[in-house]
Amino acid sequence: MAARQSERIKTIRVDALARVEGEGAFTIRLRDHRVEDVQLRIYEPPRFYEAFMRGRAATEAPDITARICGICPVAYQMSAVRAVEKIYQIHVPPEIRALRQLLYCGEWIESHSLHIYLLHAPDFFRAESALALAKSSPELRQHIERGLRMKRHGNEIVEMIGGRAVHPINVKVGGFYRVPTREELQRLLPDLRWGRDAAIETAKWVASFDFPDFTDDYEFVALQREDEYAILDGVVCSNKGLRIREEEFPDHFREEQVPHSHALHSRKVSNGEAVPGSDRFAGCYQVGPLARWNLNRAMAPEIARQVEADLPVRFPTANPYQSIVARSLEVLTAFDTAIKLIEAYEPPASPSVPFEPRSGTGAAITEAPRGMLYHRYTTDDRGILTEVTIIPPTSQNQLRIEKDLYLIAPRLVELPEEDACWEAEFAIRNYDPCISCATHFLKLQIERQ
Amino acid sequence: MGKKPRVGVFKFASCDGCQLSLLDCEEELLEIADRVEVAYFLEATRLPLTGSFDLALVEGSISTPEQVEQIHDIRARSRVLVTIGACATAGGIQALRNFASVHEFLRLVYATPEYVETLATSTPIADHVPVDFELRGCPVNKTQLLELISATLAGRRPNIPRHSVCIDCKRAGITCLPVAYGVPCLGPVTQSGCGVLCPSYNRGCYGCFGPAQLTNVQGLVQAYRRAGVPEDELDRLFHTFNAWAPGFRESTRPVPKETEGNTEH
């Protein structure tokens, strides 16, 4: 952090936002105590996935795109295989779909537990890190230890099905290279049952936090299904009446490049035109746990709905700081779903469905821990990629995060610089931003003029 | 007992997966935190970058002009600097740009390429500063990472095997995929460390740990050519997450450009 003072402009600056995945910064510009503009800048260096994947085989997409993000590789693999399977007209049997859902539950548990306990909870206690939090009292150390154990059991699901927790090796177009036996999966059950209880404790703990008083009129967007809490597939829905198929996504959402960021911004549009509204935040929307829980909680497992009903936090909520509660209820959902999937598991007749490469275009969306992840591929008749588009959740949330910062900025101006920095970072971490994903870095800078 | 050793974790162009492997040491994490001072680890703590380090763990490759300056600063602050993962040790998958035109890549991804400052190449840390130890893997192996940290803090060389996946595979008694089923496999030329993961899942090795010591890459390329593996498939097989590692880099194609990165817009 550095403070710079000149006659006309005062700048407060955090060189790198902490406890997020990747690198970013932001600027708040003030003139006569009025907020002029905010910019969330993502300076994570670009890695050009969409370019170097041209000329690669579509069957390589799950392993290559996994490397976009070490926190949510399964999400990349799932969106990738589903998009390619659409081109190749592959229909996987329900047993393979169930295994994919189980694998995804493992990643939700791992990623959400990491964010709740190691990245976000320290903000509610004004601690630098979870490590500092754990040292501050035996009780808090117990909480952190519980979170780490929950995370481990999520990783164990991914390891069992995927081979390893980061960049699993077992996912392929058409299914898996090898599928687990009933006995292998059932060995996970005792720890997952412990995890389900721990998730209930987690929900009660985080719901007892003091939440800053802040709400806005959000558009929440998520996949939806009528028969389950959507993770792998569904219809794209919002609380403002949007209801489209995943193929229609480009007709309703547009990516834009802005000078201050290496991540492309997403904005909701209508018939290819920006939605009416004079401000530059027009068409901003939120994806992720809060959007999903607000939209889909009726489809959550009974145990999660019961636990939610007894919490002091009411849903739907338009307070982004309460996303940590939605995240905890999703961990509970994931543990419970994983247990049921394992109890009902029958190995598929064959680990994967055979296929022939063909030319075509396919798009798919799945719910990464941080929100909708869109992949679109075009192949030639030998199955070589000729076009690749990937829209990660953090790109979609970027404009919405800027609007939150814009709205809290007048309050930040009144605070000492150190506190203003922290409050701004806190608001950004509500979204669990994954900046590695979004570029395919964060600095706080308040300019007072 | 003297002062606790100061450890810093640093990130360049990467997916965060290798430093996540550190957070994945769930059981050992709080213990490590008790025994060392985690002085800089942006993914886990807000502590600002100050002072010097007894051990710097560096993830990611060098791909922008700013990163070149940063890695020299980190080297100057650190007694021991070790790199973790394929990006830091070989340039990562993003080093595929080294074989192509970065202008073309910028144009494909960004409508206004002028806003983006990047180097023409993605290169390993050791191309820019002296590195004390390189830990391979995409991602690194958790057990090897813990061995690396404890060995370095104890002042001894880490015990990390340099032989091939193939040797581990034979020891594990797994049926040879290329010999029995004609599946192309990089096990004979890839460094051990994954625990023979892919072959034990009925899948050919795809080279996460980079080239092993004392292996005959050209011999394997010729053998797969003779077996009828199509040239483009063979080329892609060697050019993934360790594409720029010497050994894999020139396996199937000529090396087109120097690694000295000039700034391009």
XYZ file of C-alpha atoms in Angstrom:
714
model
C 0.000 0.000 0.000
C 1.235 3.450 -0.756
C -0.262 6.864 -0.340
C 0.503 9.532 -2.888
C -0.442 13.131 -2.440
C -0.330 15.834 -5.017
C -2.026 19.182 -5.139
C -4.976 17.962 -7.181
C -5.131 14.227 -6.915
C -4.814 12.006 -3.898
C -4.223 8.333 -4.527
C -4.554 5.422 -2.147
C -3.263 2.285 -3.641
C -3.042 -1.430 -2.751
C -0.483 -3.009 -5.012
C -2.190 -6.357 -5.194
C -5.505 -7.621 -3.952
C -5.049 -10.530 -1.576
C -7.060 -13.668 -0.972
C -8.319 -13.917 -4.500
C -7.146 -16.290 -7.184
C -4.971 -14.195 -9.474
C -3.794 -10.640 -9.765
C -5.767 -7.393 -9.881
C -6.246 -3.823 -8.678
C -8.837 -1.119 -8.672
C -9.198 2.620 -8.760
C -11.847 4.900 -7.293
C -11.728 8.434 -8.704
C -13.254 11.223 -6.661
C -13.863 14.849 -7.541
C -15.081 17.176 -4.793
C -16.041 14.142 -2.681
C -18.193 12.855 -5.522
C -17.457 9.453 -7.037
C -16.531 10.007 -10.644
C -15.685 6.461 -11.644
C -14.464 3.081 -10.436
C -12.334 0.623 -12.339
C -11.646 -2.973 -11.455
C -8.388 -3.691 -13.224
C -7.333 -7.226 -13.949
C -3.679 -7.277 -14.870
C -3.122 -10.982 -14.632
C -1.088 -11.493 -17.788
C -3.056 -12.837 -20.739
C -2.294 -16.430 -21.668
C -4.169 -16.566 -24.992
C -5.997 -19.857 -24.547
C -8.588 -19.015 -27.179
C -5.780 -18.427 -29.680
C -3.396 -21.335 -29.088
C -6.223 -23.836 -28.886
C -6.945 -23.322 -32.576
C -5.389 -26.241 -34.377
C -5.556 -28.522 -31.348
C -7.838 -31.559 -31.217
C -11.248 -30.979 -29.601
C -10.542 -34.044 -27.462
C -7.673 -32.083 -25.860
C -10.035 -29.310 -24.689
C -10.801 -30.798 -21.237
C -7.102 -31.169 -20.310
C -5.972 -27.874 -21.825
C -8.788 -25.678 -20.466
C -8.368 -27.248 -16.996
C -5.070 -25.308 -16.889
C -6.937 -21.994 -17.048
C -7.701 -22.452 -13.351
C -6.097 -24.637 -10.693
C -8.994 -23.901 -8.306
C -11.804 -25.070 -10.578
C -10.307 -27.393 -13.225
C -13.311 -29.727 -13.047
C -15.635 -26.880 -14.116
C -13.488 -26.308 -17.210
C -13.400 -30.011 -17.985
C -17.180 -30.337 -17.612
C -18.062 -27.342 -19.817
C -15.486 -28.542 -22.360
C -16.685 -32.141 -22.632
C -20.315 -31.097 -22.810
C -19.661 -28.602 -25.612
C -17.620 -31.098 -27.659
C -20.171 -33.855 -27.051
C -22.816 -31.606 -28.560
C -20.778 -31.294 -31.748
C -20.126 -35.036 -31.892
C -23.723 -35.803 -30.952
C -22.671 -37.972 -28.035
C -25.278 -38.787 -25.413
C -23.701 -40.099 -22.221
C -25.686 -42.603 -20.135
C -27.122 -41.495 -16.753
C -24.407 -43.405 -14.858
C -21.686 -41.281 -16.461
C -23.677 -38.102 -15.862
C -24.019 -39.108 -12.174
C -20.254 -39.609 -11.881
C -19.631 -36.190 -13.446
C -22.073 -34.618 -11.005
C -20.278 -36.351 -8.112
C -16.888 -35.138 -9.362
C -18.294 -31.596 -9.626
C -19.695 -31.816 -6.041
C -16.127 -32.592 -4.911
C -14.859 -29.426 -6.583
C -17.689 -27.291 -5.124
C -16.845 -28.592 -1.622
C -13.116 -27.971 -2.101
C -13.425 -24.536 -3.705
C -16.246 -23.235 -1.472
C -14.566 -24.453 1.767
C -11.355 -22.734 0.650
C -13.179 -19.467 0.041
C -15.390 -19.530 3.148
C -12.652 -20.410 5.629
C -9.343 -19.283 4.127
C -10.261 -16.341 1.888
C -13.478 -14.686 3.105
C -14.054 -15.405 6.841
C -10.900 -13.463 7.883
C -12.597 -10.254 6.599
C -15.416 -10.618 9.119
C -12.807 -10.728 11.934
C -10.444 -8.115 10.445
C -7.663 -10.736 10.271
C -4.921 -10.677 7.619
C -5.385 -14.360 6.904
C -6.969 -17.578 8.117
C -3.569 -18.542 9.495
C -3.626 -15.388 11.655
C -7.255 -16.108 12.548
C -6.393 -19.647 13.666
C -3.679 -18.279 15.949
C -6.007 -15.729 17.559
C -8.100 -18.157 19.662
C -8.499 -21.916 20.209
C -12.159 -21.657 19.173
C -11.325 -20.000 15.848
C -8.552 -22.525 15.264
C -11.173 -25.250 15.594
C -13.326 -23.538 12.980
C -10.411 -23.242 10.545
C -9.407 -26.859 11.158
C -12.965 -27.944 10.397
C -12.886 -25.953 7.155
C -9.597 -27.523 6.115
C -10.950 -30.994 6.793
C -14.100 -30.269 4.753
C -11.895 -29.059 1.921
C -9.844 -32.251 2.129
C -12.929 -34.448 1.794
C -13.948 -32.480 -1.303
C -10.485 -33.073 -2.723
C -10.792 -36.779 -1.931
C -13.859 -37.086 -4.169
C -11.959 -35.379 -7.004
C -8.915 -37.587 -6.378
C -10.970 -40.777 -6.334
C -12.766 -40.082 -9.608
C -10.288 -37.730 -11.300
C -6.939 -39.177 -10.185
C -5.710 -35.975 -8.528
C -7.220 -32.825 -6.972
C -5.603 -30.248 -9.273
C -5.961 -30.952 -12.999
C -7.648 -34.365 -12.809
C -6.616 -36.755 -15.581
C -9.616 -39.063 -15.881
C -12.162 -36.895 -17.732
C -12.558 -37.424 -21.468
C -14.990 -36.571 -24.212
C -17.592 -39.359 -24.002
C -17.022 -40.199 -20.339
C -14.004 -41.368 -18.348
C -10.839 -43.408 -18.943
C -11.661 -45.616 -15.953
C -14.657 -45.608 -13.615
C -14.512 -46.353 -9.884
C -16.049 -49.458 -8.359
C -18.957 -49.239 -5.884
C -16.586 -50.246 -3.086
C -14.067 -47.511 -3.919
C -16.745 -44.827 -3.746
C -18.413 -46.232 -0.637
C -15.159 -45.849 1.271
C -15.717 -42.080 1.034
C -19.116 -42.213 2.764
C -18.135 -41.934 6.483
C -16.100 -38.768 5.846
C -18.798 -37.296 3.610
C -21.403 -37.859 6.345
C -19.060 -36.060 8.758
C -18.755 -33.343 6.114
C -22.519 -32.926 5.846
C -22.724 -32.288 9.624
C -19.714 -29.955 9.405
C -21.446 -28.048 6.598
C -24.479 -27.511 8.860
C -22.146 -26.108 11.548
C -20.516 -23.942 8.872
C -23.852 -22.478 7.783
C -24.787 -21.646 11.400
C -21.362 -20.088 12.021
C -21.240 -17.842 8.959
C -24.914 -16.829 9.304
C -24.015 -15.443 12.774
C -21.493 -12.968 11.291
C -22.187 -9.203 11.252
C -23.009 -8.262 7.676
C -22.465 -4.734 6.373
C -25.803 -3.122 5.603
C -25.851 -3.014 1.803
C -28.285 -4.107 -0.872
C -28.981 -3.303 -4.506
C -31.429 -4.316 -7.210
C -29.403 -7.193 -8.639
C -30.028 -9.295 -11.691
C -29.063 -12.812 -10.607
C -28.334 -15.271 -13.418
C -27.875 -19.036 -13.082
C -28.649 -22.378 -14.684
C -31.904 -23.881 -13.532
C -33.470 -27.328 -13.607
C -36.819 -28.481 -12.336
C -35.584 -31.771 -10.923
C -32.325 -30.884 -9.159
C -30.069 -28.045 -7.974
C -28.436 -27.296 -11.336
C -24.678 -27.796 -11.652
C -23.968 -29.693 -14.870
C -26.646 -28.350 -17.212
C -29.935 -26.489 -17.344
C -31.759 -23.452 -18.668
C -30.217 -20.000 -18.172
C -32.593 -18.067 -15.876
C -32.668 -14.767 -14.018
C -34.847 -13.084 -11.390
C -35.773 -10.529 -14.103
C -37.544 -12.997 -16.334
C -34.727 -14.239 -18.559
C -35.190 -17.843 -19.651
C -32.973 -19.086 -22.519
C -31.169 -22.166 -23.742
C -27.372 -22.225 -23.360
C -26.950 -21.944 -27.147
C -28.754 -18.582 -26.999
C -26.253 -17.103 -24.520
C -24.411 -14.930 -27.116
C -27.727 -13.368 -28.168
C -28.325 -12.066 -24.649
C -24.853 -11.431 -23.260
C -21.956 -9.629 -24.900
C -18.223 -9.535 -24.091
C -16.471 -6.149 -24.350
C -12.854 -5.135 -24.010
C -12.079 -2.171 -21.732
C -8.715 -0.358 -21.658
C -8.094 -0.951 -17.933
C -8.403 -4.728 -17.809
C -7.040 -7.903 -19.388
C -10.380 -9.612 -18.738
C -13.230 -9.075 -21.133
C -16.367 -7.638 -19.485
C -19.738 -9.298 -19.956
C -22.922 -7.315 -20.207
C -26.523 -8.371 -20.685
C -27.930 -7.156 -23.965
C -31.285 -7.374 -25.635
C -31.472 -8.393 -29.314
C -27.802 -7.545 -29.601
C -28.372 -4.017 -28.265
C -27.358 -2.755 -24.865
C -30.300 -2.712 -22.461
C -31.718 0.785 -22.082
C -30.144 2.740 -19.266
C -27.902 5.731 -19.285
C -25.269 4.612 -16.798
C -22.232 2.612 -17.786
C -23.291 -0.276 -15.544
C -26.380 -0.997 -17.656
C -26.720 -4.731 -18.185
C -24.485 -5.764 -15.286
C -25.473 -9.016 -13.581
C -24.334 -11.410 -10.900
C -23.496 -15.107 -11.201
C -22.317 -17.534 -8.501
C -23.542 -18.983 -5.197
C -25.785 -16.053 -4.203
C -27.461 -15.974 -7.627
C -27.897 -19.747 -7.620
C -29.211 -20.028 -4.072
C -31.652 -17.140 -4.571
C -32.973 -18.690 -7.776
C -32.746 -22.398 -7.112
C -33.054 -23.022 -3.369
C -36.433 -24.730 -3.842
C -34.563 -27.441 -5.746
C -31.923 -27.909 -3.004
C -31.937 -31.103 -0.919
C -34.415 -31.111 1.970
C -31.699 -30.962 4.627
C -30.275 -27.754 3.134
C -33.723 -26.126 2.964
C -34.407 -27.080 6.596
C -31.089 -25.679 7.801
C -31.674 -22.471 5.812
C -35.121 -22.001 7.387
C -33.583 -21.846 10.878
C -30.833 -19.347 10.008
C -31.012 -15.672 10.990
C -30.416 -14.760 7.304
C -33.485 -14.687 5.007
C -33.440 -15.679 1.337
C -33.700 -14.425 -1.308
C -31.275 -11.741 -0.199
C -29.847 -8.813 -2.152
C -26.972 -8.315 0.313
C -23.803 -9.527 -1.459
C -21.961 -9.952 1.878
C -24.392 -12.781 2.635
C -23.003 -14.717 -0.314
C -20.870 -16.544 2.278
C -24.094 -18.012 3.703
C -25.298 -19.080 0.254
C -21.869 -20.643 -0.323
C -22.134 -22.608 2.943
C -25.605 -23.880 1.991
C -24.168 -24.978 -1.337
C -21.435 -26.913 0.481
C -24.186 -28.651 2.428
C -26.035 -29.307 -0.843
C -22.868 -30.726 -2.397
C -22.095 -33.052 0.538
C -25.683 -34.318 0.640
C -25.866 -34.765 -3.140
C -22.515 -36.590 -3.144
C -23.713 -39.016 -0.462
C -26.903 -39.791 -2.383
C -25.053 -40.224 -5.671
C -22.645 -42.691 -4.078
C -25.433 -44.612 -2.372
C -27.243 -44.985 -5.705
C -24.106 -45.568 -7.827
C -24.054 -48.297 -10.429
C -20.924 -48.386 -12.602
C -21.723 -47.682 -16.278
C -21.489 -50.619 -18.696
C -18.515 -48.927 -20.355
C -16.341 -46.068 -19.000
C -16.971 -43.985 -22.120
C -19.133 -43.717 -25.218
C -17.323 -44.226 -28.554
C -17.532 -41.424 -31.126
C -16.284 -40.173 -34.476
C -15.002 -36.616 -34.919
C -17.125 -34.356 -37.097
C -17.395 -30.723 -38.031
C -19.769 -28.400 -36.229
C -20.263 -25.910 -33.439
C -21.273 -26.664 -29.858
C -21.789 -24.545 -26.759
C -22.264 -25.564 -23.137
C -22.619 -23.883 -19.751
C -21.982 -25.499 -16.379
C -22.016 -23.951 -12.905
C -18.400 -23.459 -11.810
C -18.082 -22.729 -8.065
C -18.008 -18.985 -8.939
C -20.854 -19.096 -11.468
C -21.709 -19.919 -15.062
C -18.825 -21.036 -17.278
C -19.539 -20.882 -21.014
C -17.505 -22.810 -23.634
C -18.135 -22.715 -27.367
C -16.130 -24.710 -29.903
C -16.108 -25.122 -33.667
C -14.391 -28.139 -35.213
C -13.455 -29.247 -38.719
C -14.273 -32.735 -39.987
C -11.115 -34.182 -38.412
C -12.110 -32.833 -34.988
C -9.556 -30.015 -35.028
C -10.630 -26.790 -33.277
C -11.069 -23.810 -35.580
C -12.761 -21.459 -33.091
C -12.800 -21.275 -29.296
C -14.747 -18.947 -26.980
C -14.563 -19.244 -23.194
C -16.495 -16.906 -20.859
C -15.559 -17.483 -17.206
C -17.722 -16.378 -14.266
C -15.395 -13.607 -13.067
C -15.617 -11.835 -16.453
C -19.367 -11.882 -16.041
C -19.223 -10.529 -12.476
C -16.636 -7.844 -13.242
C -19.050 -5.056 -14.193
C -21.302 -5.931 -11.259
C -18.312 -5.774 -8.845
C -17.489 -2.321 -10.224
C -21.046 -1.198 -9.564
C -20.887 -2.478 -5.949
C -17.662 -0.503 -5.499
C -19.289 2.543 -7.054
C -22.171 2.289 -4.580
C -20.005 1.832 -1.466
C -17.399 4.420 -2.533
C -19.116 7.450 -0.891
C -18.851 5.624 2.474
C -15.190 4.670 1.843
C -14.224 8.292 1.317
C -15.091 9.028 4.948
C -12.820 6.244 6.266
C -9.082 6.278 7.050
C -7.156 5.010 4.027
C -6.195 1.661 5.547
C -9.828 0.911 6.423
C -11.075 2.101 3.011
C -8.709 -0.324 1.291
C -9.878 -3.186 3.441
C -13.589 -2.420 2.955
C -13.150 -2.313 -0.803
C -11.275 -5.614 -0.878
C -13.937 -7.141 1.377
C -16.660 -6.153 -1.106
C -14.698 -7.635 -4.000
C -14.112 -10.906 -2.151
C -17.907 -11.393 -1.880
C -17.634 -12.607 -5.451
C -14.739 -15.027 -4.817
C -13.189 -13.562 -7.974
C -10.943 -15.895 -9.874
C -8.685 -13.612 -11.806
C -6.594 -16.409 -13.279
C -9.795 -17.470 -14.973
C -10.876 -14.026 -16.050
C -7.773 -13.387 -18.090
C -7.546 -15.964 -19.359
C -4.054 -8.626 -10.812
C -5.983 -6.116 -8.216
C -4.747 -2.705 -6.975
C -6.812 -0.360 -4.843
C -6.402 3.190 -5.884
C -8.605 6.016 -4.675
C -8.000 9.236 -6.535
C -9.294 12.303 -4.771
C -9.465 15.381 -6.898
C 15.524 -21.580 18.663
C 16.364 -18.722 16.343
C 13.937 -16.704 14.311
C 11.413 -18.598 12.203
C 12.424 -18.750 8.533
C 10.555 -16.228 6.350
C 8.803 -17.877 3.409
C 7.246 -16.085 0.441
C 4.993 -17.532 -2.253
C 5.006 -15.641 -5.556
C 2.903 -15.946 -8.689
C 3.554 -15.096 -12.321
C 1.590 -16.295 -15.386
C -0.137 -19.449 -14.190
C -3.382 -21.051 -13.087
C -2.721 -20.843 -9.288
C -2.847 -24.644 -9.110
C 0.668 -25.194 -7.750
C 0.325 -22.695 -4.900
C -3.093 -24.215 -4.282
C -1.275 -27.520 -3.768
C 0.260 -25.796 -0.735
C -3.223 -24.950 0.590
C -4.164 -28.535 -0.277
C -1.687 -29.734 2.372
C -4.691 -29.397 4.696
C -3.291 -31.476 7.544
C 0.174 -29.972 7.343
C -0.854 -26.374 6.585
C -1.403 -25.076 10.127
C 1.714 -26.971 11.237
C 3.807 -25.357 8.505
C 2.343 -21.990 9.527
C 3.483 -22.670 13.107
C 7.043 -23.441 12.052
C 7.737 -20.819 9.412
C 6.705 -17.226 8.986
C 4.452 -17.089 5.929
C 5.571 -13.553 5.121
C 4.089 -13.203 1.647
C 1.388 -15.371 0.101
C -1.120 -13.214 -1.698
C -3.627 -15.970 -2.273
C -3.871 -16.591 1.473
C -2.972 -13.368 3.267
C -3.102 -9.559 2.936
C 0.453 -9.096 4.293
C 2.334 -6.673 1.981
C 5.614 -7.470 0.250
C 8.445 -6.342 2.571
C 11.912 -7.436 3.605
C 13.892 -10.482 2.588
C 13.050 -14.166 2.412
C 14.805 -17.337 3.505
C 12.787 -19.256 0.940
C 10.897 -18.000 -2.102
C 8.506 -20.399 -3.831
C 7.810 -19.126 -7.336
C 4.874 -20.234 -9.487
C 4.240 -19.159 -13.072
C 6.144 -18.087 -16.165
C 7.543 -14.719 -17.257
C 5.305 -13.227 -19.944
C 5.209 -9.418 -19.437
C 7.892 -6.692 -19.146
C 6.737 -5.933 -15.574
C 7.257 -9.561 -14.539
C 10.875 -9.419 -15.697
C 11.484 -6.598 -13.201
C 9.525 -8.346 -10.453
C 11.451 -11.624 -10.647
C 14.788 -9.778 -10.336
C 13.430 -7.997 -7.237
C 12.275 -11.296 -5.681
C 15.635 -12.944 -6.441
C 17.471 -10.049 -4.763
C 15.306 -10.458 -1.643
C 15.644 -14.254 -1.374
C 18.357 -16.494 0.048
C 16.924 -19.594 -1.668
C 14.622 -19.376 -4.687
C 12.857 -22.454 -5.959
C 10.399 -22.677 -8.822
C 7.278 -24.822 -8.597
C 5.402 -26.271 -11.543
C 5.541 -26.502 -15.321
C 4.899 -22.765 -15.913
C 7.835 -21.693 -13.710
C 10.174 -24.468 -14.863
C 9.280 -24.640 -18.586
C 7.017 -21.693 -19.508
C 3.720 -23.597 -19.221
C 1.055 -24.153 -21.843
C 1.107 -20.404 -22.540
C 4.602 -20.979 -24.029
C 2.803 -22.269 -27.123
C 2.946 -18.594 -28.161
C 6.751 -19.039 -28.488
C 6.085 -21.106 -31.600
C 3.627 -18.583 -33.059
C 3.048 -14.892 -33.571
C 1.922 -13.119 -30.439
C 0.455 -10.374 -32.675
C -1.872 -12.911 -34.187
C -2.812 -14.260 -30.719
C -3.596 -10.767 -29.416
C -5.779 -10.065 -32.406
C -7.722 -13.295 -31.904
C -8.517 -12.671 -28.233
C -8.721 -8.884 -27.920
C -10.603 -6.409 -30.109
C -8.100 -3.642 -29.253
C -4.696 -5.319 -28.874
C -3.023 -1.953 -28.117
C -4.419 -2.063 -24.548
C -2.521 -5.233 -23.744
C 1.175 -5.251 -22.924
C 2.802 -8.626 -23.249
C 6.090 -10.253 -24.197
C 6.392 -12.274 -27.383
C 7.351 -15.281 -25.288
C 6.425 -17.099 -22.092
C 9.641 -18.343 -20.477
C 10.769 -20.212 -17.365
C 12.091 -18.301 -14.327
C 15.595 -19.763 -14.806
C 15.852 -17.883 -18.131
C 15.859 -14.635 -16.106
C 17.460 -15.264 -12.682
C 19.501 -18.047 -11.022
C 17.195 -20.707 -9.572
C 18.272 -22.969 -6.691
C 15.893 -25.830 -7.422
C 13.177 -26.557 -9.962
C 10.189 -28.674 -8.917
C 8.402 -30.079 -11.929
C 4.771 -30.958 -12.502
C 1.476 -29.671 -13.871
C 0.561 -29.484 -11.068
C 3.410 -30.216 -8.634
C 3.090 -33.261 -6.405
C 2.067 -32.296 -2.827
C 4.453 -34.774 -1.200
C 7.350 -33.530 -3.325
C 6.418 -29.944 -2.421
C 6.532 -30.719 1.313
C 9.859 -32.542 0.811
C 11.189 -29.516 -1.059
C 10.154 -27.101 1.730
C 11.503 -29.219 4.589
C 14.762 -30.053 2.759
C 15.385 -26.425 1.842
C 14.734 -25.213 5.367
C 17.038 -27.944 6.711
C 19.719 -26.851 4.233
C 19.892 -30.149 2.329
C 19.168 -30.982 -1.312
C 15.600 -32.251 -1.815
C 15.262 -35.922 -2.641
C 13.343 -35.735 -5.920
C 13.840 -38.643 -8.377
C 14.770 -37.746 -11.978
C 14.037 -41.096 -13.639
C 11.127 -41.689 -16.029
C 7.460 -42.509 -15.398
C 8.134 -45.688 -17.402
C 10.383 -47.098 -14.683
C 7.738 -46.477 -11.990
C 5.121 -48.005 -14.270
C 7.125 -51.207 -14.716
C 7.671 -51.380 -10.936
C 3.920 -50.991 -10.409
C 3.285 -53.899 -12.801
C 0.954 -51.937 -15.074
C 0.389 -53.302 -18.587
C 2.378 -51.232 -21.093
C -0.181 -49.150 -23.032
C 1.897 -48.505 -26.209
C 3.119 -52.096 -26.428
C -0.157 -53.851 -25.602
C -2.724 -51.442 -27.041
C -0.831 -49.101 -29.380
C -1.704 -46.078 -27.220
C 0.914 -43.305 -27.590
C 2.422 -42.663 -24.140
C 5.121 -40.182 -22.996
C 6.016 -42.368 -19.985
C 9.424 -43.416 -21.419
C 10.648 -39.793 -21.630
C 8.685 -38.022 -18.853
C 10.043 -37.448 -15.355
C 8.485 -39.428 -12.520
C 6.448 -37.625 -9.827
C 2.769 -38.211 -10.589
C 2.641 -41.728 -9.166
C 2.040 -43.261 -12.626
C -1.339 -41.608 -12.667
C -2.455 -41.832 -16.296
C -1.322 -45.383 -17.067
C -3.078 -46.589 -13.910
C -6.270 -45.013 -15.341
C -5.781 -46.770 -18.704
C -4.515 -43.588 -20.303
C -1.198 -42.739 -22.001
C 1.092 -40.341 -20.085
C 0.823 -36.787 -21.441
C 4.018 -35.390 -19.949
C 2.998 -33.229 -16.936
C 6.434 -33.519 -15.298
C 8.474 -32.663 -18.391
C 11.457 -34.484 -19.900
C 13.246 -36.974 -17.624
C 17.038 -37.183 -17.379
C 18.927 -39.400 -19.825
C 16.089 -40.343 -22.125
C 15.989 -40.727 -25.878
C 13.181 -38.439 -27.049
C 14.091 -38.794 -30.734
C 14.046 -42.585 -30.369
C 10.491 -42.441 -29.061
C 9.386 -40.003 -31.776
C 10.774 -42.354 -34.457
C 9.142 -45.385 -32.842
C 5.714 -43.700 -32.799
C 6.196 -42.567 -36.403
C 6.960 -46.140 -37.416
C 3.890 -47.312 -35.490
C 1.785 -45.001 -37.649
C 0.919 -42.226 -35.191
C -0.140 -39.286 -37.413
C 2.452 -36.484 -37.485
C 0.082 -33.767 -36.202
C -1.044 -35.942 -33.300
C 2.574 -36.713 -32.401
C 3.428 -33.027 -32.527
C 0.555 -32.114 -30.202
C 1.480 -34.916 -27.808
C 4.910 -33.391 -27.113
C 3.680 -29.792 -27.116
C 1.382 -29.232 -24.162
C 2.226 -28.080 -20.630
C 5.994 -28.541 -21.032
C 6.107 -27.638 -24.743
C 9.065 -25.227 -24.297
C 11.167 -27.626 -22.141
C 14.422 -28.541 -23.939
C 13.860 -32.097 -25.154
C 10.144 -31.690 -25.856
C 10.579 -28.286 -27.560
C 12.537 -29.568 -30.561
C 11.092 -33.122 -30.536
C 8.943 -32.789 -33.637
C 9.396 -29.229 -34.942
C 12.095 -26.666 -35.612
C 12.465 -23.984 -32.945
C 11.298 -20.754 -34.546
C 12.273 -17.888 -32.289
C 14.782 -16.794 -29.683
C 13.631 -16.793 -26.070
C 14.716 -13.213 -25.523
C 11.406 -11.490 -25.063
C 10.913 -8.210 -26.818
C 7.944 -6.142 -25.771
C 5.137 -6.222 -28.239
C 1.846 -4.467 -28.245
